């Protein structure tokens, strides 16, 4: 069990994938170093903020639909238009899933990949 935990911890902390967890209202709980590096924020600047604050205002309505999809379906996938601390626009492809803990509380395990170069190359 401990080996499995160490494996997943290394996967999240050392991987290139963008991984975070957030509550069903969008409040960020955890974020991995790869996402922090790409966004240009420190962990203490992100944790507790709502994911919506990092998105382009043009997709805020879609974000509300995303949250409803998570509550209804337990998963969601698509693209997000994110702004870095420096104001750069990024496009992330995501595939997220609701996780329910044994105590009944739920959160979203969010995994994304930066596809900005591919989006703007088309």
C-alpha atoms as a PDB file:
ATOM      1  CA  UNK A   1       0.000   0.000   0.000  1.00  0.00           C
ATOM      2  CA  UNK A   2       2.810   2.402   0.873  1.00  0.00           C
ATOM      3  CA  UNK A   3       4.583   1.671  -2.431  1.00  0.00           C
ATOM      4  CA  UNK A   4       1.395   2.508  -4.318  1.00  0.00           C
ATOM      5  CA  UNK A   5       1.032   5.781  -2.395  1.00  0.00           C
ATOM      6  CA  UNK A   6       4.658   6.711  -3.141  1.00  0.00           C
ATOM      7  CA  UNK A   7       4.136   5.899  -6.830  1.00  0.00           C
ATOM      8  CA  UNK A   8       1.066   8.121  -7.129  1.00  0.00           C
ATOM      9  CA  UNK A   9       2.661  10.908  -5.108  1.00  0.00           C
ATOM     10  CA  UNK A  10       5.658  10.920  -7.469  1.00  0.00           C
ATOM     11  CA  UNK A  11       3.330  10.800 -10.477  1.00  0.00           C
ATOM     12  CA  UNK A  12       1.470  13.897  -9.287  1.00  0.00           C
ATOM     13  CA  UNK A  13       4.407  15.868  -7.918  1.00  0.00           C
ATOM     14  CA  UNK A  14       6.988  15.082 -10.607  1.00  0.00           C
ATOM     15  CA  UNK A  15       4.814  14.550 -13.677  1.00  0.00           C
ATOM     16  CA  UNK A  16       4.303  16.964 -16.530  1.00  0.00           C
ATOM     17  CA  UNK A  17       0.533  16.615 -16.418  1.00  0.00           C
ATOM     18  CA  UNK A  18      -1.472  19.405 -14.842  1.00  0.00           C
ATOM     19  CA  UNK A  19      -3.248  17.956 -11.830  1.00  0.00           C
ATOM     20  CA  UNK A  20      -5.371  19.593  -9.171  1.00  0.00           C
ATOM     21  CA  UNK A  21      -8.339  18.890  -6.974  1.00  0.00           C
ATOM     22  CA  UNK A  22     -11.233  21.246  -6.442  1.00  0.00           C
ATOM     23  CA  UNK A  23     -14.521  21.272  -4.603  1.00  0.00           C
ATOM     24  CA  UNK A  24     -17.789  20.941  -6.477  1.00  0.00           C
ATOM     25  CA  UNK A  25     -18.154  24.745  -6.313  1.00  0.00           C
ATOM     26  CA  UNK A  26     -14.781  25.220  -8.072  1.00  0.00           C
ATOM     27  CA  UNK A  27     -12.633  26.141  -5.030  1.00  0.00           C
ATOM     28  CA  UNK A  28      -9.133  24.742  -5.562  1.00  0.00           C
ATOM     29  CA  UNK A  29      -7.916  22.308  -2.873  1.00  0.00           C
ATOM     30  CA  UNK A  30      -4.568  21.119  -4.256  1.00  0.00           C
ATOM     31  CA  UNK A  31      -2.423  21.794  -7.302  1.00  0.00           C
ATOM     32  CA  UNK A  32       0.703  20.060  -8.547  1.00  0.00           C
ATOM     33  CA  UNK A  33       4.061  21.740  -9.297  1.00  0.00           C
ATOM     34  CA  UNK A  34       3.679  21.405 -13.100  1.00  0.00           C
ATOM     35  CA  UNK A  35       0.461  23.437 -13.056  1.00  0.00           C
ATOM     36  CA  UNK A  36       1.973  26.026 -10.713  1.00  0.00           C
ATOM     37  CA  UNK A  37       4.993  26.437 -12.983  1.00  0.00           C
ATOM     38  CA  UNK A  38       2.883  26.858 -16.100  1.00  0.00           C
ATOM     39  CA  UNK A  39       0.505  29.307 -14.414  1.00  0.00           C
ATOM     40  CA  UNK A  40       3.302  31.272 -12.717  1.00  0.00           C
ATOM     41  CA  UNK A  41       1.710  31.164  -9.262  1.00  0.00           C
ATOM     42  CA  UNK A  42       2.896  29.916  -5.898  1.00  0.00           C
ATOM     43  CA  UNK A  43       0.773  27.264  -4.206  1.00  0.00           C
ATOM     44  CA  UNK A  44      -0.434  29.694  -1.540  1.00  0.00           C
ATOM     45  CA  UNK A  45      -1.688  32.041  -4.289  1.00  0.00           C
ATOM     46  CA  UNK A  46      -3.892  29.320  -5.829  1.00  0.00           C
ATOM     47  CA  UNK A  47      -5.206  27.048  -3.082  1.00  0.00           C
ATOM     48  CA  UNK A  48      -8.544  28.345  -1.837  1.00  0.00           C
ATOM     49  CA  UNK A  49      -9.251  30.451  -4.929  1.00  0.00           C
ATOM     50  CA  UNK A  50     -12.015  29.479  -7.281  1.00  0.00           C
ATOM     51  CA  UNK A  51     -10.874  27.938 -10.548  1.00  0.00           C
ATOM     52  CA  UNK A  52     -13.228  30.361 -12.310  1.00  0.00           C
ATOM     53  CA  UNK A  53     -10.858  33.224 -11.375  1.00  0.00           C
ATOM     54  CA  UNK A  54      -8.166  31.695 -13.613  1.00  0.00           C
ATOM     55  CA  UNK A  55     -10.426  31.375 -16.649  1.00  0.00           C
ATOM     56  CA  UNK A  56     -11.148  33.726 -19.488  1.00  0.00           C
ATOM     57  CA  UNK A  57     -14.359  35.664 -18.715  1.00  0.00           C
ATOM     58  CA  UNK A  58     -15.757  34.551 -22.077  1.00  0.00           C
ATOM     59  CA  UNK A  59     -16.082  30.969 -20.763  1.00  0.00           C
ATOM     60  CA  UNK A  60     -17.479  31.667 -17.289  1.00  0.00           C
ATOM     61  CA  UNK A  61     -20.923  30.517 -18.412  1.00  0.00           C
ATOM     62  CA  UNK A  62     -19.402  27.285 -19.751  1.00  0.00           C
ATOM     63  CA  UNK A  63     -17.653  26.854 -16.407  1.00  0.00           C
ATOM     64  CA  UNK A  64     -21.005  26.904 -14.617  1.00  0.00           C
ATOM     65  CA  UNK A  65     -22.235  24.234 -17.059  1.00  0.00           C
ATOM     66  CA  UNK A  66     -19.068  22.237 -16.329  1.00  0.00           C
ATOM     67  CA  UNK A  67     -19.804  22.316 -12.585  1.00  0.00           C
ATOM     68  CA  UNK A  68     -23.392  21.192 -13.213  1.00  0.00           C
ATOM     69  CA  UNK A  69     -22.152  18.349 -15.453  1.00  0.00           C
ATOM     70  CA  UNK A  70     -19.834  17.180 -12.677  1.00  0.00           C
ATOM     71  CA  UNK A  71     -22.664  17.145 -10.156  1.00  0.00           C
ATOM     72  CA  UNK A  72     -25.034  15.354 -12.538  1.00  0.00           C
ATOM     73  CA  UNK A  73     -22.698  12.958 -14.402  1.00  0.00           C
ATOM     74  CA  UNK A  74     -19.740  12.627 -12.050  1.00  0.00           C
ATOM     75  CA  UNK A  75     -17.291  13.527 -14.820  1.00  0.00           C
ATOM     76  CA  UNK A  76     -16.602  16.145 -17.469  1.00  0.00           C
ATOM     77  CA  UNK A  77     -14.166  16.679 -20.351  1.00  0.00           C
ATOM     78  CA  UNK A  78     -13.390  19.493 -22.755  1.00  0.00           C
ATOM     79  CA  UNK A  79     -11.195  22.579 -23.086  1.00  0.00           C
ATOM     80  CA  UNK A  80     -10.549  25.509 -20.747  1.00  0.00           C
ATOM     81  CA  UNK A  81      -9.148  28.899 -21.664  1.00  0.00           C
ATOM     82  CA  UNK A  82      -6.869  29.841 -18.777  1.00  0.00           C
ATOM     83  CA  UNK A  83      -4.917  33.013 -17.979  1.00  0.00           C
ATOM     84  CA  UNK A  84      -1.494  32.837 -16.334  1.00  0.00           C
ATOM     85  CA  UNK A  85      -0.335  35.267 -13.667  1.00  0.00           C
ATOM     86  CA  UNK A  86       1.459  37.186 -16.445  1.00  0.00           C
ATOM     87  CA  UNK A  87      -1.765  37.380 -18.448  1.00  0.00           C
ATOM     88  CA  UNK A  88      -0.866  34.813 -21.114  1.00  0.00           C
ATOM     89  CA  UNK A  89      -3.766  32.847 -22.582  1.00  0.00           C
ATOM     90  CA  UNK A  90      -3.472  29.049 -22.445  1.00  0.00           C
ATOM     91  CA  UNK A  91      -5.765  26.313 -23.714  1.00  0.00           C
ATOM     92  CA  UNK A  92      -6.001  23.183 -21.595  1.00  0.00           C
ATOM     93  CA  UNK A  93      -7.691  19.937 -22.580  1.00  0.00           C
ATOM     94  CA  UNK A  94      -9.149  18.356 -19.460  1.00  0.00           C
ATOM     95  CA  UNK A  95     -10.793  15.166 -18.271  1.00  0.00           C
ATOM     96  CA  UNK A  96     -12.081  15.402 -14.704  1.00  0.00           C
ATOM     97  CA  UNK A  97     -13.895  13.073 -12.336  1.00  0.00           C
ATOM     98  CA  UNK A  98     -15.767  13.401  -9.055  1.00  0.00           C
ATOM     99  CA  UNK A  99     -14.277  11.344  -6.232  1.00  0.00           C
ATOM    100  CA  UNK A 100     -16.423  10.495  -3.217  1.00  0.00           C
ATOM    101  CA  UNK A 101     -14.548   9.712  -0.033  1.00  0.00           C
ATOM    102  CA  UNK A 102     -15.654   7.063   2.482  1.00  0.00           C
ATOM    103  CA  UNK A 103     -17.040   9.814   4.739  1.00  0.00           C
ATOM    104  CA  UNK A 104     -19.367  10.944   1.908  1.00  0.00           C
ATOM    105  CA  UNK A 105     -17.602  14.198   1.024  1.00  0.00           C
ATOM    106  CA  UNK A 106     -16.773  14.720  -2.648  1.00  0.00           C
ATOM    107  CA  UNK A 107     -14.164  16.584  -4.644  1.00  0.00           C
ATOM    108  CA  UNK A 108     -13.054  16.759  -8.263  1.00  0.00           C
ATOM    109  CA  UNK A 109      -9.837  15.134  -9.447  1.00  0.00           C
ATOM    110  CA  UNK A 110      -8.823  17.339 -12.354  1.00  0.00           C
ATOM    111  CA  UNK A 111      -6.252  16.405 -14.984  1.00  0.00           C
ATOM    112  CA  UNK A 112      -5.347  18.666 -17.870  1.00  0.00           C
ATOM    113  CA  UNK A 113      -2.812  18.956 -20.652  1.00  0.00           C
ATOM    114  CA  UNK A 114      -1.620  22.227 -22.144  1.00  0.00           C
ATOM    115  CA  UNK A 115      -2.671  22.148 -25.813  1.00  0.00           C
ATOM    116  CA  UNK A 116      -2.099  25.844 -26.505  1.00  0.00           C
ATOM    117  CA  UNK A 117       0.403  25.263 -29.282  1.00  0.00           C
ATOM    118  CA  UNK A 118      -1.907  22.803 -31.026  1.00  0.00           C
ATOM    119  CA  UNK A 119      -4.946  25.076 -30.713  1.00  0.00           C
ATOM    120  CA  UNK A 120      -3.219  28.117 -32.183  1.00  0.00           C
ATOM    121  CA  UNK A 121      -1.454  26.095 -34.890  1.00  0.00           C
ATOM    122  CA  UNK A 122      -4.796  25.173 -36.493  1.00  0.00           C
END
